């Protein structure tokens, strides 16, 4: 995805996230499924497999991602693009919790900063 569109996606995601509460309260029931995921660590194949097995996020198909989306794998940026796009489409049905790998120092240490620099020539 061209850097111009990535920047637009990031700006819009930031705007939406600022409007959301810091703590999300979810309720579950037998009639509403929710898929809880964690620790993708830049492995796009894992995210695509989750969507293949459980369906794409939608109003009827809620997801919670418990952080650690980035670092280690080679496709952290692609994972963020996909998750942020679904968050903008379904803000009440897709929840993104921050993990320890969504931290500046962890990004430097485990490779996300280098990935972004390599893909988008800062």
PDB file of C-alpha atoms in Angstrom:
ATOM      1  CA  UNK A   1       0.000   0.000   0.000  1.00  0.00           C
ATOM      2  CA  UNK A   2       1.373   3.387  -0.960  1.00  0.00           C
ATOM      3  CA  UNK A   3       2.704   5.461   1.929  1.00  0.00           C
ATOM      4  CA  UNK A   4       0.134   8.204   1.283  1.00  0.00           C
ATOM      5  CA  UNK A   5      -2.743   5.783   1.941  1.00  0.00           C
ATOM      6  CA  UNK A   6      -1.008   4.248   4.932  1.00  0.00           C
ATOM      7  CA  UNK A   7      -0.626   7.708   6.437  1.00  0.00           C
ATOM      8  CA  UNK A   8      -4.325   8.451   5.838  1.00  0.00           C
ATOM      9  CA  UNK A   9      -5.263   5.144   7.470  1.00  0.00           C
ATOM     10  CA  UNK A  10      -3.017   5.866  10.458  1.00  0.00           C
ATOM     11  CA  UNK A  11      -4.409   9.378  10.916  1.00  0.00           C
ATOM     12  CA  UNK A  12      -8.015   8.187  10.753  1.00  0.00           C
ATOM     13  CA  UNK A  13      -7.283   5.284  13.114  1.00  0.00           C
ATOM     14  CA  UNK A  14      -5.664   7.667  15.576  1.00  0.00           C
ATOM     15  CA  UNK A  15      -8.712   9.932  15.410  1.00  0.00           C
ATOM     16  CA  UNK A  16     -11.084   7.026  16.109  1.00  0.00           C
ATOM     17  CA  UNK A  17      -8.922   5.566  18.883  1.00  0.00           C
ATOM     18  CA  UNK A  18      -8.847   8.927  20.659  1.00  0.00           C
ATOM     19  CA  UNK A  19     -12.648   8.881  20.781  1.00  0.00           C
ATOM     20  CA  UNK A  20     -12.760   5.386  22.279  1.00  0.00           C
ATOM     21  CA  UNK A  21     -12.571   4.694  25.999  1.00  0.00           C
ATOM     22  CA  UNK A  22      -9.328   3.343  27.480  1.00  0.00           C
ATOM     23  CA  UNK A  23     -11.163   0.316  28.850  1.00  0.00           C
ATOM     24  CA  UNK A  24     -13.608  -1.729  26.797  1.00  0.00           C
ATOM     25  CA  UNK A  25     -16.366  -3.742  28.409  1.00  0.00           C
ATOM     26  CA  UNK A  26     -17.603  -6.711  26.425  1.00  0.00           C
ATOM     27  CA  UNK A  27     -20.302  -9.185  27.218  1.00  0.00           C
ATOM     28  CA  UNK A  28     -20.637 -12.612  25.722  1.00  0.00           C
ATOM     29  CA  UNK A  29     -23.578 -14.883  25.263  1.00  0.00           C
ATOM     30  CA  UNK A  30     -24.335 -18.160  23.578  1.00  0.00           C
ATOM     31  CA  UNK A  31     -25.897 -16.322  20.678  1.00  0.00           C
ATOM     32  CA  UNK A  32     -22.915 -14.029  19.975  1.00  0.00           C
ATOM     33  CA  UNK A  33     -19.509 -15.497  19.251  1.00  0.00           C
ATOM     34  CA  UNK A  34     -16.329 -13.599  19.918  1.00  0.00           C
ATOM     35  CA  UNK A  35     -12.865 -14.642  18.783  1.00  0.00           C
ATOM     36  CA  UNK A  36      -9.952 -13.706  21.034  1.00  0.00           C
ATOM     37  CA  UNK A  37      -6.477 -13.595  19.468  1.00  0.00           C
ATOM     38  CA  UNK A  38      -3.037 -12.647  20.642  1.00  0.00           C
ATOM     39  CA  UNK A  39       0.639 -12.606  19.773  1.00  0.00           C
ATOM     40  CA  UNK A  40       0.646 -12.398  15.995  1.00  0.00           C
ATOM     41  CA  UNK A  41       4.167 -10.921  16.124  1.00  0.00           C
ATOM     42  CA  UNK A  42       4.180  -9.925  12.468  1.00  0.00           C
ATOM     43  CA  UNK A  43       3.085 -13.319  11.115  1.00  0.00           C
ATOM     44  CA  UNK A  44       0.526 -12.422   8.473  1.00  0.00           C
ATOM     45  CA  UNK A  45      -0.145 -16.076   7.669  1.00  0.00           C
ATOM     46  CA  UNK A  46      -1.412 -16.556  11.235  1.00  0.00           C
ATOM     47  CA  UNK A  47      -3.862 -13.663  10.884  1.00  0.00           C
ATOM     48  CA  UNK A  48      -5.098 -14.922   7.524  1.00  0.00           C
ATOM     49  CA  UNK A  49      -5.555 -18.429   8.948  1.00  0.00           C
ATOM     50  CA  UNK A  50      -7.579 -17.020  11.861  1.00  0.00           C
ATOM     51  CA  UNK A  51      -9.826 -15.144   9.431  1.00  0.00           C
ATOM     52  CA  UNK A  52     -10.111 -18.218   7.190  1.00  0.00           C
ATOM     53  CA  UNK A  53     -11.195 -20.456  10.089  1.00  0.00           C
ATOM     54  CA  UNK A  54     -13.366 -17.946  11.981  1.00  0.00           C
ATOM     55  CA  UNK A  55     -14.537 -15.552   9.276  1.00  0.00           C
ATOM     56  CA  UNK A  56     -13.738 -11.906   8.727  1.00  0.00           C
ATOM     57  CA  UNK A  57     -14.631  -9.333  11.374  1.00  0.00           C
ATOM     58  CA  UNK A  58     -18.189  -8.053  11.010  1.00  0.00           C
ATOM     59  CA  UNK A  59     -21.149  -6.969  13.096  1.00  0.00           C
ATOM     60  CA  UNK A  60     -21.974 -10.634  13.653  1.00  0.00           C
ATOM     61  CA  UNK A  61     -18.376 -11.816  14.043  1.00  0.00           C
ATOM     62  CA  UNK A  62     -16.599  -9.918  16.807  1.00  0.00           C
ATOM     63  CA  UNK A  63     -12.873 -10.060  17.533  1.00  0.00           C
ATOM     64  CA  UNK A  64     -10.554  -9.062  20.357  1.00  0.00           C
ATOM     65  CA  UNK A  65      -6.845  -8.812  19.567  1.00  0.00           C
ATOM     66  CA  UNK A  66      -4.771  -8.841  22.744  1.00  0.00           C
ATOM     67  CA  UNK A  67      -1.694  -7.048  21.511  1.00  0.00           C
ATOM     68  CA  UNK A  68       1.727  -8.043  20.248  1.00  0.00           C
ATOM     69  CA  UNK A  69       0.712  -7.544  16.610  1.00  0.00           C
ATOM     70  CA  UNK A  70       4.181  -6.458  15.547  1.00  0.00           C
ATOM     71  CA  UNK A  71       7.853  -7.459  15.743  1.00  0.00           C
ATOM     72  CA  UNK A  72       9.762 -10.606  14.870  1.00  0.00           C
ATOM     73  CA  UNK A  73       7.785 -11.471  11.717  1.00  0.00           C
ATOM     74  CA  UNK A  74       8.224  -9.723   8.387  1.00  0.00           C
ATOM     75  CA  UNK A  75       4.655  -8.493   7.928  1.00  0.00           C
ATOM     76  CA  UNK A  76       3.918  -6.385  10.980  1.00  0.00           C
ATOM     77  CA  UNK A  77       2.950  -3.384   8.888  1.00  0.00           C
ATOM     78  CA  UNK A  78       0.517  -5.418   6.800  1.00  0.00           C
ATOM     79  CA  UNK A  79      -1.089  -6.777   9.968  1.00  0.00           C
ATOM     80  CA  UNK A  80      -1.573  -3.252  11.327  1.00  0.00           C
ATOM     81  CA  UNK A  81      -3.038  -2.066   8.026  1.00  0.00           C
ATOM     82  CA  UNK A  82      -5.573  -4.909   8.031  1.00  0.00           C
ATOM     83  CA  UNK A  83      -6.481  -4.562  11.714  1.00  0.00           C
ATOM     84  CA  UNK A  84      -6.785  -0.780  11.525  1.00  0.00           C
ATOM     85  CA  UNK A  85      -8.963  -0.995   8.397  1.00  0.00           C
ATOM     86  CA  UNK A  86     -11.327  -3.448  10.121  1.00  0.00           C
ATOM     87  CA  UNK A  87     -11.338  -1.247  13.233  1.00  0.00           C
ATOM     88  CA  UNK A  88     -12.486   1.714  11.139  1.00  0.00           C
ATOM     89  CA  UNK A  89     -15.205  -0.354   9.469  1.00  0.00           C
ATOM     90  CA  UNK A  90     -16.417  -2.125  12.641  1.00  0.00           C
ATOM     91  CA  UNK A  91     -15.375   0.032  15.614  1.00  0.00           C
ATOM     92  CA  UNK A  92     -17.921  -1.659  17.896  1.00  0.00           C
ATOM     93  CA  UNK A  93     -17.020  -5.203  16.888  1.00  0.00           C
ATOM     94  CA  UNK A  94     -13.224  -5.289  16.706  1.00  0.00           C
ATOM     95  CA  UNK A  95     -11.162  -4.467  19.792  1.00  0.00           C
ATOM     96  CA  UNK A  96      -7.424  -3.837  19.816  1.00  0.00           C
ATOM     97  CA  UNK A  97      -5.643  -4.112  23.146  1.00  0.00           C
ATOM     98  CA  UNK A  98      -2.075  -2.900  23.400  1.00  0.00           C
ATOM     99  CA  UNK A  99       0.616  -5.440  24.212  1.00  0.00           C
ATOM    100  CA  UNK A 100       4.185  -4.914  25.314  1.00  0.00           C
ATOM    101  CA  UNK A 101       5.392  -5.096  21.685  1.00  0.00           C
ATOM    102  CA  UNK A 102       3.411  -1.968  20.857  1.00  0.00           C
ATOM    103  CA  UNK A 103       6.054   0.021  22.703  1.00  0.00           C
ATOM    104  CA  UNK A 104       8.762   2.240  21.225  1.00  0.00           C
ATOM    105  CA  UNK A 105      11.699   0.407  22.848  1.00  0.00           C
ATOM    106  CA  UNK A 106      10.328  -3.037  21.946  1.00  0.00           C
ATOM    107  CA  UNK A 107       9.851  -1.840  18.352  1.00  0.00           C
ATOM    108  CA  UNK A 108      13.506  -0.821  18.228  1.00  0.00           C
ATOM    109  CA  UNK A 109      14.719  -4.033  19.806  1.00  0.00           C
ATOM    110  CA  UNK A 110      12.661  -6.581  17.869  1.00  0.00           C
ATOM    111  CA  UNK A 111      12.534  -5.083  14.398  1.00  0.00           C
ATOM    112  CA  UNK A 112       9.303  -3.201  13.740  1.00  0.00           C
ATOM    113  CA  UNK A 113      11.079   0.139  13.411  1.00  0.00           C
ATOM    114  CA  UNK A 114      13.465  -1.343  10.828  1.00  0.00           C
ATOM    115  CA  UNK A 115      10.559  -2.923   8.936  1.00  0.00           C
ATOM    116  CA  UNK A 116       8.729   0.406   8.663  1.00  0.00           C
ATOM    117  CA  UNK A 117      11.929   2.184   7.584  1.00  0.00           C
ATOM    118  CA  UNK A 118      12.660  -0.486   4.972  1.00  0.00           C
ATOM    119  CA  UNK A 119       9.134  -0.512   3.522  1.00  0.00           C
ATOM    120  CA  UNK A 120       8.437   3.217   3.663  1.00  0.00           C
ATOM    121  CA  UNK A 121      11.886   4.863   3.449  1.00  0.00           C
ATOM    122  CA  UNK A 122      11.368   7.265   6.354  1.00  0.00           C
TER     123      UNK A 122
END
